[in-house]
Amino acid sequence: MSFANRLKNCCGRVKSDANHVDDKEAGAQNPAATESNGQNSAGRKDKKRRLCGSGGDSPGVSRMALNCGTVFAKYLLCFFNFIFFAAGGTVLALSIWLAVDNTSFLILTRVSENDSLQEFNQPSVMEHGAYILIVAGGLVFCIGFLGCCGAVLESRVLLTIYGLTVIVIFLLEVTGGALAAVYKAETEEELQNFLKLTLKKYYSTQATANSMTVSWNALMAELKCCGVNNYTDFELATMWQTNKTDGMVMPVACCILEGDPKKFKPLDPSCVSDPSPENSYYLTGCLGRLQENTFYYLPTMLSVAIGLGTLQLILITLSFYMCRAIGKALKVATVD
C-alpha cells in the first residue's frame, strides 16, 4: 500500500473517533434530551406493538378505531345471533337428550295430561324427530355462534365465514322458491309421488304407529281429508293392510271426528268400515287440500319469506361492513 493511501485511512479513522467523542460529550451535556429521544422511540414501538398485535386481527385495534356506525352494527349482530345461538343450543341439547335417553321422554308423554304429547309416545317417532331436531338445532347453533363470537371478538375470519354461510342459505332459499314457481306442474307431481310413497311404504295403524303414521294422521285430521286422492289409496298401504282390524277400509283419521281432532274419536264408529259423505271425508284427497291451503295462505307465506330474506340480507350486510371497518382500522394502525 502506498504512503498516500495509508495517510488517507489514518485520517479517516481519526475523524470517525472524533465524531464519536463529540456525540458522547453532547449526550453527557444534555442527558434529558437523549433519554427523551429513547423514550419516544420505545413508546412508538410499544404503541405499534399494542395496536398491531401479533396476529394482525387484534380486538384492541378495532375497538380503538371503530366509529359509531360500526359499533351499532356490532351490537345488532350480537343481539340477533345471540338469539339464534341460545335457541339452537336449547333445541340441540334437548334433541340429544331425546336421542340418547328417549325412555324419560316416553314416560313423560304417558304421565302427562297433555293429549298432544300422546301422539309422540312411540320410540320410532321420537328417534326420527330427535335426529331431525339435532340437524336443525346444530345448524342454527353454529350460525349463531359464528355471528355472535365474530361480532364480540371483532374477528374478520369468523365474520367472513358467517357472512358466506348466510349467503349460501339465502341463495338456496331463493333457488328453491324460483324452481318451485317455474316448474309448478313438476313440483305438484313430485309432491304427489312423495305422498303416495310414504303412504304405501310407511303408513301403519295407530297401535304400531311410526313417525310417518303420526304425520299422516295429523295431516288428515287437521285438513279433513283421506289419503292422497281418496280412501282407495290405503289399499296399497302395506303396513296398514297387515296390521288393521278386519273390515276396515280406511283409518279413523279419515272419519268426521268428535271434539278435539287429536283424540281421533269418530262421530260414527262405523265410518272405518262403512264410509259415507255423512260420516267421513273418504272422497276428499289430502293433495287437493294442501293445494287449497297453499293458495289460501300464500300471502302469509310470502310475507314470512320476504321478512326472513330481508333479515338475512341485513345480517350479511352488517357482517361484511364490520369486516371492512376492521380492515381499515388495521391499515391505519399499521401505518401509524
mmCIF file of C-alpha atoms in Angstrom:
data_model
loop_
_atom_site.group_PDB
_atom_site.id
_atom_site.type_symbol
_atom_site.label_atom_id
_atom_site.label_comp_id
_atom_site.label_asym_id
_atom_site.label_seq_id
_atom_site.Cartn_x
_atom_site.Cartn_y
_atom_site.Cartn_z
ATOM 1 C CA MET A 1 0.000 0.000 0.000
ATOM 2 C CA SER A 2 1.335 3.472 -0.894
ATOM 3 C CA PHE A 3 2.110 6.134 1.647
ATOM 4 C CA ALA A 4 -0.761 8.342 0.368
ATOM 5 C CA ASN A 5 -3.363 5.604 0.921
ATOM 6 C CA ARG A 6 -2.072 4.881 4.396
ATOM 7 C CA LEU A 7 -2.303 8.559 5.309
ATOM 8 C CA LYS A 8 -5.869 8.743 3.943
ATOM 9 C CA ASN A 9 -7.057 5.749 6.030
ATOM 10 C CA CYS A 10 -5.445 7.085 9.165
ATOM 11 C CA CYS A 11 -7.147 10.479 8.764
ATOM 12 C CA GLY A 12 -10.496 8.770 8.257
ATOM 13 C CA ARG A 13 -10.186 6.779 11.499
ATOM 14 C CA VAL A 14 -9.201 9.899 13.418
ATOM 15 C CA LYS A 15 -12.244 11.773 12.070
ATOM 16 C CA SER A 16 -14.604 8.944 12.975
ATOM 17 C CA ASP A 17 -13.218 8.729 16.513
ATOM 18 C CA ALA A 18 -13.594 12.472 16.899
ATOM 19 C CA ASN A 19 -17.252 12.365 15.851
ATOM 20 C CA HIS A 20 -17.900 9.538 18.280
ATOM 21 C CA VAL A 21 -16.327 11.518 21.114
ATOM 22 C CA ASP A 22 -18.388 14.591 20.214
ATOM 23 C CA ASP A 23 -21.597 12.530 20.363
ATOM 24 C CA LYS A 24 -20.712 11.213 23.802
ATOM 25 C CA GLU A 25 -19.915 14.715 25.068
ATOM 26 C CA ALA A 26 -23.225 16.024 23.672
ATOM 27 C CA GLY A 27 -25.079 13.228 25.409
ATOM 28 C CA ALA A 28 -23.313 13.919 28.659
ATOM 29 C CA GLN A 29 -24.123 17.622 28.451
ATOM 30 C CA ASN A 30 -27.871 17.026 27.650
ATOM 31 C CA PRO A 31 -28.883 13.680 29.157
ATOM 32 C CA ALA A 32 -32.606 14.652 29.291
ATOM 33 C CA ALA A 33 -32.823 15.028 25.513
ATOM 34 C CA THR A 34 -31.103 11.709 24.972
ATOM 35 C CA GLU A 35 -33.447 9.955 27.390
ATOM 36 C CA SER A 36 -36.477 11.658 25.840
ATOM 37 C CA ASN A 37 -35.498 10.508 22.373
ATOM 38 C CA GLY A 38 -35.065 6.954 23.645
ATOM 39 C CA GLN A 39 -38.396 7.008 25.439
ATOM 40 C CA ASN A 40 -40.179 8.407 22.366
ATOM 41 C CA SER A 41 -38.693 5.691 20.189
ATOM 42 C CA ALA A 42 -39.612 2.991 22.695
ATOM 43 C CA GLY A 43 -43.093 4.483 23.057
ATOM 44 C CA ARG A 44 -43.648 4.428 19.332
ATOM 45 C CA LYS A 45 -42.527 0.828 19.144
ATOM 46 C CA ASP A 46 -44.722 -0.146 22.098
ATOM 47 C CA LYS A 47 -47.732 1.672 20.642
ATOM 48 C CA LYS A 48 -47.284 -0.028 17.297
ATOM 49 C CA ARG A 49 -46.890 -3.371 19.046
ATOM 50 C CA ARG A 50 -50.077 -2.841 21.079
ATOM 51 C CA LEU A 51 -52.013 -1.645 18.059
ATOM 52 C CA CYS A 52 -50.954 -4.238 15.549
ATOM 53 C CA GLY A 53 -50.740 -7.207 17.866
ATOM 54 C CA SER A 54 -49.139 -10.468 16.960
ATOM 55 C CA GLY A 55 -51.985 -11.840 14.796
ATOM 56 C CA GLY A 56 -52.910 -8.757 12.789
ATOM 57 C CA ASP A 57 -56.613 -9.042 13.796
ATOM 58 C CA SER A 58 -56.475 -7.847 17.384
ATOM 59 C CA PRO A 59 -59.724 -6.882 19.087
ATOM 60 C CA GLY A 60 -57.916 -3.943 20.613
ATOM 61 C CA VAL A 61 -57.333 -2.380 17.211
ATOM 62 C CA SER A 62 -60.922 -2.363 16.107
ATOM 63 C CA ARG A 63 -62.245 -1.226 19.475
ATOM 64 C CA MET A 64 -59.980 1.780 19.349
ATOM 65 C CA ALA A 65 -60.757 2.651 15.737
ATOM 66 C CA LEU A 66 -64.416 1.644 15.168
ATOM 67 C CA ASN A 67 -66.849 4.501 14.602
ATOM 68 C CA CYS A 68 -70.408 4.759 15.941
ATOM 69 C CA GLY A 69 -71.978 3.094 12.893
ATOM 70 C CA THR A 70 -69.708 0.084 13.156
ATOM 71 C CA VAL A 71 -70.353 -0.235 16.891
ATOM 72 C CA PHE A 72 -74.094 -0.153 16.190
ATOM 73 C CA ALA A 73 -73.661 -2.889 13.561
ATOM 74 C CA LYS A 74 -71.651 -4.913 16.069
ATOM 75 C CA TYR A 75 -74.357 -4.829 18.722
ATOM 76 C CA LEU A 76 -77.094 -5.629 16.203
ATOM 77 C CA LEU A 77 -75.152 -8.699 15.100
ATOM 78 C CA CYS A 78 -74.616 -9.687 18.729
ATOM 79 C CA PHE A 79 -78.322 -9.310 19.523
ATOM 80 C CA PHE A 80 -79.735 -11.344 16.644
ATOM 81 C CA ASN A 81 -77.098 -14.042 16.674
ATOM 82 C CA PHE A 82 -77.251 -14.499 20.428
ATOM 83 C CA ILE A 83 -80.952 -15.320 19.994
ATOM 84 C CA PHE A 84 -80.073 -17.859 17.270
ATOM 85 C CA PHE A 85 -77.233 -19.221 19.390
ATOM 86 C CA ALA A 86 -79.404 -19.680 22.502
ATOM 87 C CA ALA A 87 -82.382 -21.132 20.612
ATOM 88 C CA GLY A 88 -80.215 -23.502 18.579
ATOM 89 C CA GLY A 89 -78.311 -24.612 21.674
ATOM 90 C CA THR A 90 -81.530 -25.331 23.551
ATOM 91 C CA VAL A 91 -83.005 -27.369 20.686
ATOM 92 C CA LEU A 92 -79.703 -29.193 20.192
ATOM 93 C CA ALA A 93 -79.397 -30.107 23.881
ATOM 94 C CA LEU A 94 -82.995 -31.343 24.129
ATOM 95 C CA SER A 95 -82.761 -33.346 20.903
ATOM 96 C CA ILE A 96 -79.509 -35.007 22.004
ATOM 97 C CA TRP A 97 -81.140 -35.913 25.324
ATOM 98 C CA LEU A 98 -84.129 -37.269 23.431
ATOM 99 C CA ALA A 99 -81.919 -39.375 21.153
ATOM 100 C CA VAL A 100 -79.762 -40.735 23.981
ATOM 101 C CA ASP A 101 -82.453 -41.265 26.620
ATOM 102 C CA ASN A 102 -85.854 -41.419 24.942
ATOM 103 C CA THR A 103 -87.208 -43.552 27.796
ATOM 104 C CA SER A 104 -87.507 -40.470 30.021
ATOM 105 C CA PHE A 105 -89.443 -38.572 27.365
ATOM 106 C CA LEU A 106 -91.600 -41.638 26.735
ATOM 107 C CA ILE A 107 -92.547 -41.747 30.427
ATOM 108 C CA LEU A 108 -93.224 -38.001 30.352
ATOM 109 C CA THR A 109 -95.657 -38.306 27.450
ATOM 110 C CA ARG A 110 -97.533 -41.132 29.138
ATOM 111 C CA VAL A 111 -97.944 -39.445 32.526
ATOM 112 C CA SER A 112 -98.639 -36.004 31.086
ATOM 113 C CA GLU A 113 -102.214 -34.728 30.868
ATOM 114 C CA ASN A 114 -101.414 -33.012 27.578
ATOM 115 C CA ASP A 115 -103.138 -35.058 24.881
ATOM 116 C CA SER A 116 -100.879 -33.594 22.175
ATOM 117 C CA LEU A 117 -97.893 -35.468 23.591
ATOM 118 C CA GLN A 118 -99.658 -38.803 23.325
ATOM 119 C CA GLU A 119 -99.115 -38.783 19.573
ATOM 120 C CA PHE A 120 -95.342 -38.946 20.076
ATOM 121 C CA ASN A 121 -95.145 -41.784 22.606
ATOM 122 C CA GLN A 122 -93.747 -44.260 20.087
ATOM 123 C CA PRO A 123 -89.956 -44.837 20.273
ATOM 124 C CA SER A 124 -89.524 -44.707 16.490
ATOM 125 C CA VAL A 125 -91.366 -41.368 16.311
ATOM 126 C CA MET A 126 -89.136 -39.857 18.998
ATOM 127 C CA GLU A 127 -85.970 -41.214 17.417
ATOM 128 C CA HIS A 128 -86.704 -39.793 13.977
ATOM 129 C CA GLY A 129 -87.824 -36.495 15.475
ATOM 130 C CA ALA A 130 -84.659 -36.294 17.577
ATOM 131 C CA TYR A 131 -82.377 -36.708 14.553
ATOM 132 C CA ILE A 132 -84.232 -34.029 12.615
ATOM 133 C CA LEU A 133 -84.017 -31.631 15.569
ATOM 134 C CA ILE A 134 -80.298 -32.365 16.031
ATOM 135 C CA VAL A 135 -79.584 -31.320 12.444
ATOM 136 C CA ALA A 136 -81.783 -28.204 12.615
ATOM 137 C CA GLY A 137 -80.622 -27.162 16.087
ATOM 138 C CA GLY A 138 -76.969 -27.790 15.250
ATOM 139 C CA LEU A 139 -77.169 -25.643 12.111
ATOM 140 C CA VAL A 140 -78.807 -22.716 13.921
ATOM 141 C CA PHE A 141 -76.380 -23.100 16.845
ATOM 142 C CA CYS A 142 -73.295 -22.957 14.594
ATOM 143 C CA ILE A 143 -74.567 -19.961 12.623
ATOM 144 C CA GLY A 144 -75.416 -18.085 15.816
ATOM 145 C CA PHE A 145 -72.018 -18.949 17.303
ATOM 146 C CA LEU A 146 -70.122 -17.643 14.268
ATOM 147 C CA GLY A 147 -72.091 -14.406 14.130
ATOM 148 C CA CYS A 148 -72.100 -13.702 17.870
ATOM 149 C CA CYS A 149 -68.440 -14.553 18.517
ATOM 150 C CA GLY A 150 -67.312 -12.847 15.331
ATOM 151 C CA ALA A 151 -69.013 -9.616 16.396
ATOM 152 C CA VAL A 152 -67.858 -9.763 20.038
ATOM 153 C CA LEU A 153 -64.238 -10.621 19.181
ATOM 154 C CA GLU A 154 -64.316 -8.386 16.091
ATOM 155 C CA SER A 155 -62.732 -11.187 14.082
ATOM 156 C CA ARG A 156 -62.726 -10.810 10.325
ATOM 157 C CA VAL A 157 -62.267 -14.552 9.877
ATOM 158 C CA LEU A 158 -65.384 -15.524 11.866
ATOM 159 C CA LEU A 159 -67.452 -12.711 10.352
ATOM 160 C CA THR A 160 -66.447 -13.720 6.821
ATOM 161 C CA ILE A 161 -67.341 -17.373 7.413
ATOM 162 C CA TYR A 162 -70.648 -16.273 8.963
ATOM 163 C CA GLY A 163 -71.499 -13.962 6.069
ATOM 164 C CA LEU A 164 -70.672 -16.590 3.439
ATOM 165 C CA THR A 165 -72.752 -19.215 5.271
ATOM 166 C CA VAL A 166 -75.801 -16.946 5.395
ATOM 167 C CA ILE A 167 -75.307 -16.099 1.708
ATOM 168 C CA VAL A 168 -75.334 -19.811 0.796
ATOM 169 C CA ILE A 169 -78.535 -20.382 2.806
ATOM 170 C CA PHE A 170 -80.178 -17.334 1.229
ATOM 171 C CA LEU A 171 -79.265 -18.470 -2.298
ATOM 172 C CA LEU A 172 -80.611 -21.966 -1.610
ATOM 173 C CA GLU A 173 -83.916 -20.494 -0.401
ATOM 174 C CA VAL A 174 -84.235 -18.216 -3.428
ATOM 175 C CA THR A 175 -83.298 -21.024 -5.819
ATOM 176 C CA GLY A 176 -85.794 -23.429 -4.256
ATOM 177 C CA GLY A 177 -88.608 -20.876 -4.408
ATOM 178 C CA ALA A 178 -87.809 -19.939 -8.010
ATOM 179 C CA LEU A 179 -87.683 -23.563 -9.151
ATOM 180 C CA ALA A 180 -90.977 -24.338 -7.401
ATOM 181 C CA ALA A 181 -92.631 -21.362 -9.126
ATOM 182 C CA VAL A 182 -91.204 -22.064 -12.590
ATOM 183 C CA TYR A 183 -91.768 -25.820 -12.507
ATOM 184 C CA LYS A 184 -95.111 -25.734 -10.737
ATOM 185 C CA ALA A 185 -96.587 -28.767 -12.522
ATOM 186 C CA GLU A 186 -93.476 -30.857 -11.905
ATOM 187 C CA THR A 187 -93.457 -29.790 -8.247
ATOM 188 C CA GLU A 188 -97.055 -30.929 -7.771
ATOM 189 C CA GLU A 189 -96.293 -34.240 -9.461
ATOM 190 C CA GLU A 190 -93.247 -34.832 -7.246
ATOM 191 C CA LEU A 191 -95.295 -33.971 -4.165
ATOM 192 C CA GLN A 192 -97.976 -36.450 -5.193
ATOM 193 C CA ASN A 193 -95.384 -39.176 -5.762
ATOM 194 C CA PHE A 194 -93.787 -38.481 -2.395
ATOM 195 C CA LEU A 195 -97.119 -38.647 -0.558
ATOM 196 C CA LYS A 196 -98.051 -41.909 -2.279
ATOM 197 C CA LEU A 197 -94.655 -43.418 -1.490
ATOM 198 C CA THR A 198 -94.821 -42.569 2.227
ATOM 199 C CA LEU A 199 -98.398 -43.828 2.464
ATOM 200 C CA LYS A 200 -97.611 -47.069 0.659
ATOM 201 C CA LYS A 201 -94.401 -47.981 2.483
ATOM 202 C CA TYR A 202 -94.623 -46.442 5.946
ATOM 203 C CA TYR A 203 -98.240 -45.789 6.965
ATOM 204 C CA SER A 204 -99.488 -48.159 9.671
ATOM 205 C CA THR A 205 -102.183 -48.381 12.347
ATOM 206 C CA GLN A 206 -102.234 -46.230 15.493
ATOM 207 C CA ALA A 207 -101.168 -49.198 17.631
ATOM 208 C CA THR A 208 -97.974 -49.661 15.578
ATOM 209 C CA ALA A 209 -97.506 -46.004 14.634
ATOM 210 C CA ASN A 210 -94.206 -44.621 13.346
ATOM 211 C CA SER A 211 -93.249 -41.058 12.507
ATOM 212 C CA MET A 212 -94.930 -41.205 9.079
ATOM 213 C CA THR A 213 -98.138 -42.611 10.575
ATOM 214 C CA VAL A 214 -98.272 -39.783 13.128
ATOM 215 C CA SER A 215 -97.641 -37.197 10.403
ATOM 216 C CA TRP A 216 -100.309 -38.642 8.115
ATOM 217 C CA ASN A 217 -102.908 -38.879 10.896
ATOM 218 C CA ALA A 218 -102.265 -35.287 11.948
ATOM 219 C CA LEU A 219 -102.500 -34.135 8.328
ATOM 220 C CA MET A 220 -105.781 -35.952 7.649
ATOM 221 C CA ALA A 221 -107.370 -34.853 10.933
ATOM 222 C CA GLU A 222 -106.424 -31.186 10.516
ATOM 223 C CA LEU A 223 -107.194 -30.855 6.798
ATOM 224 C CA LYS A 224 -110.252 -33.132 6.930
ATOM 225 C CA CYS A 225 -109.082 -35.350 4.091
ATOM 226 C CA CYS A 226 -108.345 -39.015 3.388
ATOM 227 C CA GLY A 227 -105.314 -40.443 1.590
ATOM 228 C CA VAL A 228 -103.556 -38.761 -1.288
ATOM 229 C CA ASN A 229 -106.558 -38.711 -3.644
ATOM 230 C CA ASN A 230 -109.208 -40.682 -1.682
ATOM 231 C CA TYR A 231 -109.630 -43.653 0.658
ATOM 232 C CA THR A 232 -108.670 -46.214 -2.020
ATOM 233 C CA ASP A 233 -105.000 -45.220 -1.563
ATOM 234 C CA PHE A 234 -104.954 -47.294 1.642
ATOM 235 C CA GLU A 235 -105.419 -50.466 -0.399
ATOM 236 C CA LEU A 236 -101.740 -50.112 -1.320
ATOM 237 C CA ALA A 237 -100.561 -49.263 2.205
ATOM 238 C CA THR A 238 -98.665 -52.469 3.000
ATOM 239 C CA MET A 239 -98.086 -51.974 6.727
ATOM 240 C CA TRP A 240 -101.618 -50.730 7.349
ATOM 241 C CA GLN A 241 -103.168 -53.654 5.477
ATOM 242 C CA THR A 242 -101.091 -56.062 7.580
ATOM 243 C CA ASN A 243 -101.947 -54.562 10.988
ATOM 244 C CA LYS A 244 -105.501 -53.266 10.509
ATOM 245 C CA THR A 245 -108.625 -54.775 12.022
ATOM 246 C CA ASP A 246 -110.769 -56.920 9.733
ATOM 247 C CA GLY A 247 -113.444 -54.961 7.922
ATOM 248 C CA MET A 248 -111.601 -51.600 7.954
ATOM 249 C CA VAL A 249 -111.367 -49.853 4.600
ATOM 250 C CA MET A 250 -109.795 -46.635 5.898
ATOM 251 C CA PRO A 251 -108.231 -45.325 9.147
ATOM 252 C CA VAL A 252 -110.034 -43.419 11.885
ATOM 253 C CA ALA A 253 -108.320 -40.153 10.875
ATOM 254 C CA CYS A 254 -110.472 -40.109 7.709
ATOM 255 C CA CYS A 255 -113.704 -40.001 9.739
ATOM 256 C CA ILE A 256 -115.589 -36.933 10.910
ATOM 257 C CA LEU A 257 -114.137 -36.592 14.399
ATOM 258 C CA GLU A 258 -115.839 -35.539 17.593
ATOM 259 C CA GLY A 259 -114.278 -32.870 19.826
ATOM 260 C CA ASP A 260 -110.520 -32.422 19.652
ATOM 261 C CA PRO A 261 -109.247 -33.894 16.342
ATOM 262 C CA LYS A 262 -106.039 -35.048 18.070
ATOM 263 C CA LYS A 263 -108.028 -37.553 20.128
ATOM 264 C CA PHE A 264 -109.226 -39.322 16.933
ATOM 265 C CA LYS A 265 -112.683 -40.072 18.305
ATOM 266 C CA PRO A 266 -115.059 -40.694 15.351
ATOM 267 C CA LEU A 267 -118.557 -39.269 15.436
ATOM 268 C CA ASP A 268 -119.788 -42.518 13.848
ATOM 269 C CA PRO A 269 -117.704 -45.586 14.889
ATOM 270 C CA SER A 270 -118.850 -47.494 11.786
ATOM 271 C CA CYS A 271 -117.220 -45.000 9.424
ATOM 272 C CA VAL A 272 -113.993 -47.022 9.160
ATOM 273 C CA SER A 273 -115.836 -49.967 7.615
ATOM 274 C CA ASP A 274 -118.818 -48.216 6.011
ATOM 275 C CA PRO A 275 -117.735 -44.721 4.948
ATOM 276 C CA SER A 276 -120.161 -42.169 3.542
ATOM 277 C CA PRO A 277 -120.210 -38.389 2.963
ATOM 278 C CA GLU A 278 -122.188 -38.020 6.225
ATOM 279 C CA ASN A 279 -119.629 -39.693 8.500
ATOM 280 C CA SER A 280 -116.248 -39.220 6.768
ATOM 281 C CA TYR A 281 -114.092 -37.384 4.236
ATOM 282 C CA TYR A 282 -113.347 -40.585 2.332
ATOM 283 C CA LEU A 283 -113.562 -38.982 -1.140
ATOM 284 C CA THR A 284 -111.531 -35.867 -0.284
ATOM 285 C CA GLY A 285 -107.822 -36.220 -1.035
ATOM 286 C CA CYS A 286 -105.128 -34.518 1.012
ATOM 287 C CA LEU A 287 -103.225 -33.420 -2.097
ATOM 288 C CA GLY A 288 -106.107 -31.189 -3.149
ATOM 289 C CA ARG A 289 -106.463 -29.860 0.404
ATOM 290 C CA LEU A 290 -102.762 -28.983 0.516
ATOM 291 C CA GLN A 291 -103.047 -27.081 -2.759
ATOM 292 C CA GLU A 292 -106.086 -25.180 -1.485
ATOM 293 C CA ASN A 293 -104.379 -24.267 1.780
ATOM 294 C CA THR A 294 -101.206 -23.243 -0.020
ATOM 295 C CA PHE A 295 -103.192 -20.843 -2.198
ATOM 296 C CA TYR A 296 -105.169 -19.559 0.810
ATOM 297 C CA TYR A 297 -102.085 -18.917 2.954
ATOM 298 C CA LEU A 298 -99.885 -17.758 0.065
ATOM 299 C CA PRO A 299 -99.841 -14.059 1.127
ATOM 300 C CA THR A 300 -98.844 -15.054 4.664
ATOM 301 C CA MET A 301 -96.122 -17.398 3.444
ATOM 302 C CA LEU A 302 -94.781 -14.755 1.055
ATOM 303 C CA SER A 303 -94.712 -12.194 3.869
ATOM 304 C CA VAL A 304 -92.765 -14.575 6.106
ATOM 305 C CA ALA A 305 -90.356 -15.437 3.274
ATOM 306 C CA ILE A 306 -89.757 -11.762 2.450
ATOM 307 C CA GLY A 307 -89.224 -10.943 6.127
ATOM 308 C CA LEU A 308 -86.775 -13.806 6.573
ATOM 309 C CA GLY A 309 -84.897 -12.896 3.400
ATOM 310 C CA THR A 310 -84.694 -9.241 4.464
ATOM 311 C CA LEU A 311 -83.288 -10.224 7.856
ATOM 312 C CA GLN A 312 -80.684 -12.437 6.176
ATOM 313 C CA LEU A 313 -79.639 -9.623 3.823
ATOM 314 C CA ILE A 314 -79.308 -7.234 6.783
ATOM 315 C CA LEU A 315 -77.127 -9.714 8.671
ATOM 316 C CA ILE A 316 -74.960 -10.301 5.580
ATOM 317 C CA THR A 317 -74.522 -6.542 5.085
ATOM 318 C CA LEU A 318 -73.651 -5.945 8.743
ATOM 319 C CA SER A 319 -71.086 -8.754 8.834
ATOM 320 C CA PHE A 320 -69.168 -7.565 5.777
ATOM 321 C CA TYR A 321 -69.493 -3.930 6.860
ATOM 322 C CA MET A 322 -67.757 -4.853 10.114
ATOM 323 C CA CYS A 323 -65.067 -6.771 8.222
ATOM 324 C CA ARG A 324 -64.363 -3.702 6.097
ATOM 325 C CA ALA A 325 -64.236 -1.392 9.127
ATOM 326 C CA ILE A 326 -61.850 -3.707 10.995
ATOM 327 C CA GLY A 327 -59.624 -3.930 7.918
ATOM 328 C CA LYS A 328 -59.428 -0.138 7.685
ATOM 329 C CA ALA A 329 -58.572 0.086 11.390
ATOM 330 C CA LEU A 330 -55.749 -2.406 10.946
ATOM 331 C CA LYS A 331 -54.317 -0.465 7.996
ATOM 332 C CA VAL A 332 -54.387 2.813 9.942
ATOM 333 C CA ALA A 333 -52.731 1.164 12.943
ATOM 334 C CA THR A 334 -50.022 -0.365 10.767
ATOM 335 C CA VAL A 335 -49.225 2.969 9.082
ATOM 336 C CA ASP A 336 -49.047 4.746 12.448
#
